[in-house]
Amino acid sequence: MDITTFSALAEPNRLRIVELLLDGPLPVGAIAERLELQQPQASKHLRVLLDAGLVEVQAMANRRNYKLRLDPFQELDAWLKTYRVVWDERFDALENYLQKLKLKEHNTNSNSGGIRNDIQNDN
Amino acid sequence: MDITTFSALAEPNRLRIVELLLDGPLPVGAIAERLELQQPQASKHLRVLLDAGLVEVQAMANRRNYKLRLDPFQELDAWLKTYRVVWDERFDALENYLQKLKLKEHNTNSNSGGIRNDIQNDN
DNA sequence: TAACAATATTCCTTGACAGGAATATTCCAT
DNA sequence: ATGGAATATTCCTGTCAAGGAATATTGTTA
């Protein structure tokens, strides 16, 4: 997973720009106006987004038209996908564990509320 | 979309921690060792992840066991989902456009390679 | 070419953040 | 209570990024 995607989106105004561009490409001026940013700051943020590959630009006469790029979001999506799988597994494991615990609880009272106390340290 | 998720993941070592925790919960020492971090830095990064809600901690005797939390990733996933929809729409629109263009290209040669030149500015 | 519109870049200052080193805290065992 | 292990916090310093203001650049039009 490319970290620059995260750092690009970690800035509030940049995230706002991205969400604005969701409605379609826009030139710098329109972005600055709608988000109430100074034009230079808008340009600077767009530069960062451009370098991060989140956005592409297309020159149209005087205007520079900024448009969302799909790739980084797809990468993000793929990254998340691996997490989803693991969660499903873990959720099942947790359910099993709680099931056993519930039964056990009727007898002893040791380790109440504990989860995964079988951690091993390979120092 | 909560920005703190992005800023938390924007730091390389923190992203490594998250990916490490994918294999299951770990105490600070193990994390520091595997990622070759100083223990204090590991603690500090875990603090940030904790504040961002990416991780939860469970005290076990001397050890503090850190474990991934699902919520922020689910939120991220939901956020991405809205993007996917828009992309599909846009992709279709693009395909249509290219289709028309291809046919047109056989006759005239105007506007070759152009994409969406119908941008309008509502200033 | 001159004036103008749209955008980009530079310089400056300030605040946030990461790592290193030292120290504090917490919990267990004896 | 004392010592020690695991972890957290603090202080310090250097780096980096963001906003403001001014200016440079690029393209258009008369």
Coordinates of N, CA and C (backbone and C1' of nucleotides) in Angstrom, one line a residue, chain D residues 6-24:
Chain D
dA6 P 10.1 -8.5 29.9 O5' 8.9 -7.4 29.7 C5' 7.6 -7.7 30.2 C4' 6.7 -6.5 30.1 C3' 6.8 -5.8 28.7 O3' 5.4 -5.7 28.2 C1' 7.1 -4.2 30.5
dT7 P 5.2 -5.1 26.8 O5' 4.9 -3.5 27.2 C5' 3.9 -3.3 28.1 C4' 3.9 -1.8 28.5 C3' 3.7 -0.8 27.4 O3' 2.5 -0.2 27.5 C1' 5.3 -0.1 29.0
dA8 P 2.1 1.0 26.5 O5' 2.4 2.3 27.3 C5' 1.9 2.4 28.6 C4' 2.3 3.8 29.2 C3' 2.0 5.0 28.3 O3' 1.4 6.0 29.0 C1' 4.3 4.9 29.0
dT9 P 0.9 7.3 28.3 O5' 2.1 8.3 28.7 C5' 2.5 8.4 30.1 C4' 3.6 9.4 30.3 C3' 3.5 10.7 29.5 O3' 3.6 11.7 30.4 C1' 5.6 9.7 29.2
dT10 P 3.4 13.2 29.9 O5' 4.8 13.8 30.0 C5' 5.7 13.5 31.1 C4' 7.1 14.0 30.8 C3' 7.2 15.3 30.1 O3' 8.0 16.2 30.8 C1' 8.5 13.7 29.0
dC11 P 8.0 17.8 30.4 O5' 9.4 17.9 29.7 C5' 10.6 17.3 30.3 C4' 11.8 17.4 29.4 C3' 11.8 18.7 28.5 O3' 13.2 19.2 28.5 C1' 11.9 16.8 27.1
dC12 P 13.5 20.6 27.9 O5' 14.3 20.2 26.6 C5' 15.3 19.3 26.7 C4' 15.7 18.8 25.3 C3' 15.8 20.0 24.3 O3' 17.1 20.1 23.9 C1' 14.7 18.1 23.4
dT13 P 17.5 21.4 22.9 O5' 17.5 20.7 21.5 C5' 18.1 19.5 21.3 C4' 17.8 19.0 19.9 C3' 17.8 20.1 18.8 O3' 18.6 19.7 17.7 C1' 15.8 18.8 18.7
dG14 P 18.9 20.8 16.6 O5' 18.4 20.1 15.3 C5' 18.6 18.6 15.1 C4' 17.6 18.1 14.0 C3' 17.5 19.0 12.8 O3' 17.5 18.2 11.6 C1' 15.4 18.8 13.8
dT15 P 17.5 18.8 10.2 O5' 16.2 18.3 9.5 C5' 15.6 17.0 10.0 C4' 14.2 16.9 9.5 C3' 13.9 17.6 8.2 O3' 13.1 16.8 7.4 C1' 12.4 18.3 9.9
dC16 P 12.9 17.1 5.8 O5' 11.3 17.1 5.8 C5' 10.5 16.4 6.7 C4' 9.1 16.9 6.8 C3' 8.6 17.5 5.5 O3' 7.3 17.2 5.3 C1' 8.5 19.1 7.3
dA17 P 6.7 17.3 3.8 O5' 5.2 17.7 4.1 C5' 4.6 17.4 5.4 C4' 3.7 18.6 5.8 C3' 3.0 19.3 4.6 O3' 1.7 19.6 5.0 C1' 4.1 20.8 5.8
dA18 P 0.6 19.8 3.8 O5' -0.2 21.1 4.3 C5' -0.6 21.2 5.7 C4' -0.9 22.6 6.1 C3' -1.5 23.4 4.9 O3' -2.6 24.2 5.4 C1' 0.5 24.5 5.6
dG19 P -3.6 24.9 4.4 O5' -3.4 26.4 4.8 C5' -3.6 26.8 6.1 C4' -3.0 28.2 6.3 C3' -3.6 29.2 5.2 O3' -4.0 30.4 5.9 C1' -1.2 29.2 5.2
dG20 P -4.7 31.5 5.1 O5' -3.6 32.7 4.9 C5' -2.9 33.2 6.0 C4' -2.0 34.3 5.6 C3' -2.5 35.2 4.5 O3' -2.2 36.6 4.8 C1' -0.4 34.2 3.8
dA21 P -2.8 37.7 3.9 O5' -1.5 38.1 3.0 C5' -0.2 38.3 3.7 C4' 0.8 38.6 2.7 C3' 0.4 39.4 1.5 O3' 1.3 40.5 1.3 C1' 1.4 37.5 0.7
dA22 P 1.0 41.6 0.2 O5' 2.1 41.2 -0.9 C5' 3.5 40.9 -0.5 C4' 4.2 40.2 -1.6 C3' 4.1 40.9 -3.0 O3' 5.4 41.2 -3.5 C1' 3.7 38.6 -3.2
dT23 P 5.5 42.0 -4.9 O5' 5.8 40.7 -5.9 C5' 6.8 39.8 -5.5 C4' 6.8 38.6 -6.5 C3' 6.8 39.1 -8.0 O3' 7.9 38.3 -8.6 C1' 5.2 37.4 -7.6
dA24 P 8.3 38.8 -10.1 O5' 8.2 37.4 -10.9 C5' 8.7 36.2 -10.2 C4' 8.2 35.0 -10.9 C3' 8.3 35.0 -12.4 O3' 8.7 33.8 -12.9 C1' 6.0 34.6 -11.7

